[in-house]
Amino acid sequence: MISLGSDHGGYELKEEIKKYLDEIGIEYKDCGTDSKERTDYPIFAERVAKSIQSKECDSGILICKSGAGMTIVANKFKGIRAALGINEEVSRASKADDNINVLVLPAQYITLSVAIASIRAWIATEFKGGRYSERLQMIKEIEKDNMK
């Protein structure tokens, strides 16, 4: 199950992504927002992150204008590894190397087709493991020491 969240700047792209996920048969939880009315991105990044932490969802997709704010907020939550997916290649590499569990999309800077290609690559890519797992363990230790 994928948790979806956007602010007003990402609302329209989120709605299109929902159609794509419906087409390919992937379940999702929509954590808002529900319109293009101005709102604050931390609300929705927190909802998505908490849905993953609670194991209600396996992963998440966040969308705002630049993607930066959503990425910052999501990464404040223990166990969340969010990265900006500006294209298919970056999304694939972020999953393969860093096992990201939240893909963040910059609605103002990518097209729907690039967003779909990024999501498709992220979903299809397997984490490499090996030395990359050692790095994720290092991240867990940093979280343990710094996220009280």
mmCIF file of N, CA, C and O in Angstrom, residues 18-71:
data_model
loop_
_atom_site.group_PDB
_atom_site.id
_atom_site.type_symbol
_atom_site.label_atom_id
_atom_site.label_comp_id
_atom_site.label_asym_id
_atom_site.label_seq_id
_atom_site.Cartn_x
_atom_site.Cartn_y
_atom_site.Cartn_z
ATOM 1 N N LYS A 18 -3.100 9.066 -8.845
ATOM 2 C CA LYS A 18 -4.125 8.137 -8.341
ATOM 3 C C LYS A 18 -4.749 7.362 -9.499
ATOM 4 O O LYS A 18 -4.949 6.143 -9.398
ATOM 5 N N LYS A 19 -5.022 8.040 -10.592
ATOM 6 C CA LYS A 19 -5.586 7.365 -11.776
ATOM 7 C C LYS A 19 -4.603 6.305 -12.289
ATOM 8 O O LYS A 19 -5.006 5.192 -12.640
ATOM 9 N N TYR A 20 -3.324 6.658 -12.339
ATOM 10 C CA TYR A 20 -2.308 5.707 -12.794
ATOM 11 C C TYR A 20 -2.243 4.489 -11.864
ATOM 12 O O TYR A 20 -2.220 3.342 -12.338
ATOM 13 N N LEU A 21 -2.216 4.730 -10.560
ATOM 14 C CA LEU A 21 -2.157 3.615 -9.608
ATOM 15 C C LEU A 21 -3.395 2.733 -9.717
ATOM 16 O O LEU A 21 -3.299 1.504 -9.613
ATOM 17 N N ASP A 22 -4.554 3.336 -9.947
ATOM 18 C CA ASP A 22 -5.778 2.557 -10.174
ATOM 19 C C ASP A 22 -5.622 1.669 -11.410
ATOM 20 O O ASP A 22 -5.983 0.489 -11.384
ATOM 21 N N GLU A 23 -5.071 2.237 -12.484
ATOM 22 C CA GLU A 23 -4.886 1.495 -13.738
ATOM 23 C C GLU A 23 -3.989 0.280 -13.561
ATOM 24 O O GLU A 23 -4.228 -0.765 -14.162
ATOM 25 N N ILE A 24 -2.936 0.413 -12.750
ATOM 26 C CA ILE A 24 -2.003 -0.706 -12.596
ATOM 27 C C ILE A 24 -2.324 -1.576 -11.374
ATOM 28 O O ILE A 24 -1.589 -2.519 -11.081
ATOM 29 N N GLY A 25 -3.401 -1.247 -10.692
ATOM 30 C CA GLY A 25 -3.870 -2.091 -9.601
ATOM 31 C C GLY A 25 -3.087 -1.992 -8.312
ATOM 32 O O GLY A 25 -3.006 -2.966 -7.564
ATOM 33 N N ILE A 26 -2.520 -0.840 -8.037
ATOM 34 C CA ILE A 26 -1.787 -0.654 -6.782
ATOM 35 C C ILE A 26 -2.670 0.115 -5.805
ATOM 36 O O ILE A 26 -3.207 1.171 -6.128
ATOM 37 N N GLU A 27 -2.800 -0.447 -4.608
ATOM 38 C CA GLU A 27 -3.603 0.205 -3.580
ATOM 39 C C GLU A 27 -2.867 1.400 -3.004
ATOM 40 O O GLU A 27 -1.649 1.391 -2.896
ATOM 41 N N TYR A 28 -3.636 2.398 -2.627
ATOM 42 C CA TYR A 28 -3.065 3.589 -2.023
ATOM 43 C C TYR A 28 -4.032 4.181 -1.000
ATOM 44 O O TYR A 28 -5.225 3.902 -1.019
ATOM 45 N N LYS A 29 -3.451 4.978 -0.136
ATOM 46 C CA LYS A 29 -4.214 5.752 0.830
ATOM 47 C C LYS A 29 -3.944 7.216 0.522
ATOM 48 O O LYS A 29 -2.783 7.637 0.485
ATOM 49 N N ASP A 30 -4.978 7.992 0.297
ATOM 50 C CA ASP A 30 -4.831 9.412 0.012
ATOM 51 C C ASP A 30 -4.870 10.184 1.318
ATOM 52 O O ASP A 30 -5.902 10.255 1.975
ATOM 53 N N CYS A 31 -3.747 10.759 1.698
ATOM 54 C CA CYS A 31 -3.629 11.529 2.947
ATOM 55 C C CYS A 31 -3.886 13.012 2.741
ATOM 56 O O CYS A 31 -3.631 13.811 3.634
ATOM 57 N N GLY A 32 -4.386 13.397 1.577
ATOM 58 C CA GLY A 32 -4.705 14.790 1.303
ATOM 59 C C GLY A 32 -3.553 15.475 0.591
ATOM 60 O O GLY A 32 -2.522 14.881 0.352
ATOM 61 N N THR A 33 -3.809 16.670 0.247
ATOM 62 C CA THR A 33 -4.914 17.577 0.390
ATOM 63 C C THR A 33 -5.999 17.207 -0.609
ATOM 64 O O THR A 33 -5.769 16.396 -1.518
ATOM 65 N N ASP A 34 -7.140 17.822 -0.423
ATOM 66 C CA ASP A 34 -8.291 17.468 -1.250
ATOM 67 C C ASP A 34 -8.727 18.574 -2.197
ATOM 68 O O ASP A 34 -9.825 18.505 -2.751
ATOM 69 N N SER A 35 -7.888 19.588 -2.385
ATOM 70 C CA SER A 35 -8.231 20.675 -3.308
ATOM 71 C C SER A 35 -6.978 21.480 -3.632
ATOM 72 O O SER A 35 -5.909 21.246 -3.067
ATOM 73 N N LYS A 36 -7.143 22.484 -4.520
ATOM 74 C CA LYS A 36 -6.058 23.385 -4.861
ATOM 75 C C LYS A 36 -6.010 24.592 -3.927
ATOM 76 O O LYS A 36 -5.188 25.482 -4.111
ATOM 77 N N GLU A 37 -6.852 24.568 -2.903
ATOM 78 C CA GLU A 37 -6.841 25.667 -1.933
ATOM 79 C C GLU A 37 -5.536 25.654 -1.149
ATOM 80 O O GLU A 37 -5.058 24.604 -0.728
ATOM 81 N N ARG A 38 -4.957 26.829 -0.931
ATOM 82 C CA ARG A 38 -3.679 26.942 -0.239
ATOM 83 C C ARG A 38 -3.671 26.220 1.104
ATOM 84 O O ARG A 38 -4.597 26.300 1.871
ATOM 85 N N THR A 39 -2.597 25.462 1.301
ATOM 86 C CA THR A 39 -2.430 24.702 2.541
ATOM 87 C C THR A 39 -0.937 24.573 2.834
ATOM 88 O O THR A 39 -0.118 25.075 2.074
ATOM 89 N N ASP A 40 -0.592 23.884 3.904
ATOM 90 C CA ASP A 40 0.802 23.777 4.325
ATOM 91 C C ASP A 40 1.322 22.355 4.152
ATOM 92 O O ASP A 40 0.764 21.407 4.719
ATOM 93 N N TYR A 41 2.414 22.213 3.409
ATOM 94 C CA TYR A 41 2.961 20.897 3.072
ATOM 95 C C TYR A 41 3.367 20.047 4.278
ATOM 96 O O TYR A 41 3.251 18.823 4.206
ATOM 97 N N PRO A 42 3.825 20.631 5.415
ATOM 98 C CA PRO A 42 4.224 19.749 6.525
ATOM 99 C C PRO A 42 3.093 18.852 7.029
ATOM 100 O O PRO A 42 3.355 17.733 7.483
ATOM 101 N N ILE A 43 1.873 19.309 6.925
ATOM 102 C CA ILE A 43 0.721 18.523 7.375
ATOM 103 C C ILE A 43 0.677 17.185 6.645
ATOM 104 O O ILE A 43 0.503 16.125 7.258
ATOM 105 N N PHE A 44 0.855 17.226 5.348
ATOM 106 C CA PHE A 44 0.670 16.033 4.518
ATOM 107 C C PHE A 44 1.919 15.147 4.508
ATOM 108 O O PHE A 44 1.799 13.920 4.453
ATOM 109 N N ALA A 45 3.084 15.762 4.612
ATOM 110 C CA ALA A 45 4.306 14.963 4.743
ATOM 111 C C ALA A 45 4.270 14.180 6.052
ATOM 112 O O ALA A 45 4.653 13.001 6.093
ATOM 113 N N GLU A 46 3.798 14.806 7.113
ATOM 114 C CA GLU A 46 3.687 14.120 8.406
ATOM 115 C C GLU A 46 2.696 12.965 8.333
ATOM 116 O O GLU A 46 2.976 11.862 8.828
ATOM 117 N N ARG A 47 1.561 13.186 7.706
ATOM 118 C CA ARG A 47 0.563 12.113 7.584
ATOM 119 C C ARG A 47 1.131 10.903 6.845
ATOM 120 O O ARG A 47 0.936 9.753 7.266
ATOM 121 N N VAL A 48 1.817 11.160 5.754
ATOM 122 C CA VAL A 48 2.397 10.067 4.967
ATOM 123 C C VAL A 48 3.477 9.348 5.772
ATOM 124 O O VAL A 48 3.491 8.120 5.852
ATOM 125 N N ALA A 49 4.364 10.104 6.391
ATOM 126 C CA ALA A 49 5.436 9.488 7.180
ATOM 127 C C ALA A 49 4.876 8.633 8.309
ATOM 128 O O ALA A 49 5.328 7.501 8.528
ATOM 129 N N LYS A 50 3.879 9.144 9.011
ATOM 130 C CA LYS A 50 3.298 8.383 10.118
ATOM 131 C C LYS A 50 2.561 7.136 9.633
ATOM 132 O O LYS A 50 2.556 6.123 10.331
ATOM 133 N N SER A 51 1.976 7.199 8.444
ATOM 134 C CA SER A 51 1.291 6.008 7.920
ATOM 135 C C SER A 51 2.289 4.899 7.597
ATOM 136 O O SER A 51 1.957 3.722 7.667
ATOM 137 N N ILE A 52 3.522 5.276 7.266
ATOM 138 C CA ILE A 52 4.576 4.293 7.013
ATOM 139 C C ILE A 52 5.154 3.792 8.335
ATOM 140 O O ILE A 52 5.339 2.591 8.535
ATOM 141 N N GLN A 53 5.402 4.705 9.252
ATOM 142 C CA GLN A 53 5.924 4.307 10.562
ATOM 143 C C GLN A 53 4.989 3.327 11.262
ATOM 144 O O GLN A 53 5.448 2.385 11.903
ATOM 145 N N SER A 54 3.684 3.541 11.140
ATOM 146 C CA SER A 54 2.703 2.677 11.800
ATOM 147 C C SER A 54 2.477 1.369 11.045
ATOM 148 O O SER A 54 1.730 0.513 11.496
ATOM 149 N N LYS A 55 3.105 1.250 9.874
ATOM 150 C CA LYS A 55 2.995 0.070 9.007
ATOM 151 C C LYS A 55 1.618 -0.065 8.358
ATOM 152 O O LYS A 55 1.273 -1.100 7.808
ATOM 153 N N GLU A 56 0.827 1.018 8.418
ATOM 154 C CA GLU A 56 -0.439 1.041 7.680
ATOM 155 C C GLU A 56 -0.153 1.012 6.180
ATOM 156 O O GLU A 56 -0.889 0.409 5.407
ATOM 157 N N CYS A 57 0.937 1.674 5.785
ATOM 158 C CA CYS A 57 1.372 1.708 4.389
ATOM 159 C C CYS A 57 2.826 1.269 4.322
ATOM 160 O O CYS A 57 3.570 1.404 5.286
ATOM 161 N N ASP A 58 3.209 0.742 3.169
ATOM 162 C CA ASP A 58 4.577 0.258 2.974
ATOM 163 C C ASP A 58 5.532 1.357 2.527
ATOM 164 O O ASP A 58 6.724 1.302 2.812
ATOM 165 N N SER A 59 4.992 2.319 1.780
ATOM 166 C CA SER A 59 5.812 3.371 1.199
ATOM 167 C C SER A 59 4.927 4.567 0.908
ATOM 168 O O SER A 59 3.713 4.513 1.122
ATOM 169 N N GLY A 60 5.548 5.640 0.401
ATOM 170 C CA GLY A 60 4.773 6.842 0.150
ATOM 171 C C GLY A 60 5.263 7.631 -1.044
ATOM 172 O O GLY A 60 6.407 7.502 -1.476
ATOM 173 N N ILE A 61 4.350 8.455 -1.542
ATOM 174 C CA ILE A 61 4.662 9.423 -2.590
ATOM 175 C C ILE A 61 4.158 10.770 -2.101
ATOM 176 O O ILE A 61 2.993 10.893 -1.711
ATOM 177 N N LEU A 62 5.046 11.754 -2.114
ATOM 178 C CA LEU A 62 4.698 13.114 -1.725
ATOM 179 C C LEU A 62 4.898 14.039 -2.910
ATOM 180 O O LEU A 62 5.842 13.868 -3.691
ATOM 181 N N ILE A 63 4.022 15.040 -3.031
ATOM 182 C CA ILE A 63 4.107 15.970 -4.148
ATOM 183 C C ILE A 63 3.870 17.391 -3.649
ATOM 184 O O ILE A 63 2.872 17.654 -2.977
ATOM 185 N N CYS A 64 4.798 18.273 -3.980
ATOM 186 C CA CYS A 64 4.596 19.704 -3.783
ATOM 187 C C CYS A 64 5.255 20.411 -4.960
ATOM 188 O O CYS A 64 5.731 19.752 -5.885
ATOM 189 N N LYS A 65 5.287 21.726 -4.958
ATOM 190 C CA LYS A 65 5.827 22.433 -6.130
ATOM 191 C C LYS A 65 7.273 22.057 -6.414
ATOM 192 O O LYS A 65 7.599 21.614 -7.504
ATOM 193 N N SER A 66 8.167 22.246 -5.452
ATOM 194 C CA SER A 66 9.589 21.965 -5.691
ATOM 195 C C SER A 66 10.011 20.587 -5.204
ATOM 196 O O SER A 66 11.035 20.062 -5.617
ATOM 197 N N GLY A 67 9.259 20.022 -4.272
ATOM 198 C CA GLY A 67 9.623 18.747 -3.660
ATOM 199 C C GLY A 67 10.544 18.906 -2.467
ATOM 200 O O GLY A 67 10.674 17.996 -1.656
ATOM 201 N N ALA A 68 11.183 20.051 -2.330
ATOM 202 C CA ALA A 68 12.166 20.244 -1.265
ATOM 203 C C ALA A 68 11.533 20.198 0.118
ATOM 204 O O ALA A 68 12.016 19.488 1.004
ATOM 205 N N GLY A 69 10.468 20.945 0.320
ATOM 206 C CA GLY A 69 9.840 20.997 1.636
ATOM 207 C C GLY A 69 9.338 19.641 2.095
ATOM 208 O O GLY A 69 9.556 19.239 3.248
ATOM 209 N N MET A 70 8.676 18.924 1.203
ATOM 210 C CA MET A 70 8.166 17.596 1.546
ATOM 211 C C MET A 70 9.312 16.661 1.920
ATOM 212 O O MET A 70 9.203 15.882 2.869
ATOM 213 N N THR A 71 10.415 16.734 1.181
ATOM 214 C CA THR A 71 11.569 15.887 1.465
ATOM 215 C C THR A 71 12.136 16.188 2.845
ATOM 216 O O THR A 71 12.431 15.271 3.623
#
